[in-house]
Amino acid sequence: MSGDNFSGFADRLGEATRLTDAERAALARLEEGPVPVKRGEMIQRDNERVDALYLVQAGRLMSFIDLEDGGRQITNLYFSGEFVGPTAAVGDVAHENVEALAASTVCLIDKSALRQLMQDHPRLIAMLFLLARDDRTALTQRLKSIGRQNARKRLAAFLIEMYDRLGMVGLGENDAFNLMLTQEDIGDTLGLTPVHVNRTMRTLEREGLIEREGRMIRFPDAAALRNLAGLTSRYQGVDLSWLSDGS
Amino acid sequence: MSGDNFSGFADRLGEATRLTDAERAALARLEEGPVPVKRGEMIQRDNERVDALYLVQAGRLMSFIDLEDGGRQITNLYFSGEFVGPTAAVGDVAHENVEALAASTVCLIDKSALRQLMQDHPRLIAMLFLLARDDRTALTQRLKSIGRQNARKRLAAFLIEMYDRLGMVGLGENDAFNLMLTQEDIGDTLGLTPVHVNRTMRTLEREGLIEREGRMIRFPDAAALRNLAGLTSRYQGVDLSWLSDGS
DNA sequence: CGAACACTTGATAAAAGTCAAACGACGTGG
DNA sequence: CCACGTCGTTTGACTTTTATCAAGTGTTCG
């Protein structure tokens, strides 16, 4: 398993902005873990207390909401290197469930420690806001996709988003990647039935827009798929100069 | 126009948590406005610079994303007393448009002033996180609704959410309220065509679940509508004690 | 080996979209 | 002041998309 560059909060945030030594030290002091999470284990439950802010060090997690009828809506996926719950961490009660899709390890900062961080290192809190913003952007993009695109486009947009978020590090040879989701999971993410997900994937496959081998997926013609999804790439980079410290 | 209790940031946030005098003063110092916004005017554009954090003092705004084909997906509505862009305000570039649905007045805190606030009053930043969390919750609830409910339930859930968010203050006599949205706007919010929104509303009307007069809406049987939407009310109140200052 | 579980496909039904036309309210310019 | 154009709403006829029900295949794992 190569490419595990970011062992903890300081390294991960340090990638986005130059942190001062004091900030790095503060993060290292607050950070707990890494702790292992089993596949299927829940680290946060809707309507229960929020305990911590999580950084996914390895593995994969998802957040979802339960429906009255027993179904669920998956709201986001969290890959290695991403942060779970940057928005929720400040509240007292969770509004979503968070569960591991595969055996994972997470670092955490206990919620009570966050307050101290806010007092001592306001800049780190600004970082947290940027994470919350990225999370929100993922949500609004999905909202647009579910609300306004048919199954073909939804699936194309979803696969490409996942591909992009996995990045260099998460991709296997030939840019193949493993979603670690059943077709039912994909349906719960995109607002489709598992049957329709299957048909749609098979169609994309026949058209040469995707290749599959088990749950590994590859894009033989990424440009065409991107075009189908109606995507222009975002996330160029963020200008953080305005919050650089004056020291 | 009664019930305009919250003239600015300090009053509005003060409602949620007891603010210290210093915090109130800091907010009052940073706050600009209120400034008027004309109906149809945009105060934030996708991919352009984020200028400020906004508090809606009167009127109504919406945020939305443009689609490739000229359509749009409305992501949230903002009523009098609510905050626009608590998440976006820290970033450099907006990921959504924000436009006034009716003539409105907004107070604002310029983005550059936010940094100062972060340095001096970390507790206020925690408040901002709570606002961001509420915004996110609205988004995930909508995602669930669009992804997993049919038009009837979607519309019922939407109308009730709007009713609840308008609260005592925003409701006219007999609890009637004005969405200020065309049926096309409602469709852009719920992922439906205007024609289908119309049919669905008319059906609910015939069934006695809603009454309409122009754009005013009333719930003759709110319990039945809530039941249809599959809603249990959230937002009981938030325990903020963990971030009360030690002074 | 057998029981789950995920995937696949067909037949059919339901939900939502599209196209088109008509109506009424509203406002503006001749 | 009224004729006219624009805009939002409403309804009908029809099409497309997606869901539902059902059955069969393959794989994994105890």
mmCIF file of C-alpha atoms (C1' of nucleotides) in Angstrom, chain A residues 183 198-199 202 212 215, chain C residues 6-11:
data_model
loop_
_atom_site.group_PDB
_atom_site.id
_atom_site.type_symbol
_atom_site.label_atom_id
_atom_site.label_comp_id
_atom_site.label_asym_id
_atom_site.label_seq_id
_atom_site.Cartn_x
_atom_site.Cartn_y
_atom_site.Cartn_z
ATOM 1 C CA GLN A 183 -24.364 -1.405 -6.859
ATOM 2 C CA ASN A 198 -26.905 -2.169 -12.909
ATOM 3 C CA ARG A 199 -28.572 -1.474 -16.220
ATOM 4 C CA ARG A 202 -23.866 -2.173 -18.222
ATOM 5 C CA ARG A 212 -15.153 -3.255 -15.129
ATOM 6 C CA ARG A 215 -15.457 -3.811 -8.567
ATOM 7 C "C1'" DA C 6 -24.183 -9.422 -5.348
ATOM 8 C "C1'" DC C 7 -25.047 -9.118 -10.003
ATOM 9 C "C1'" DT C 8 -27.854 -9.666 -14.268
ATOM 10 C "C1'" DT C 9 -31.857 -9.772 -17.198
ATOM 11 C "C1'" DG C 10 -36.798 -9.754 -18.664
ATOM 12 C "C1'" DA C 11 -41.568 -8.212 -18.268
#
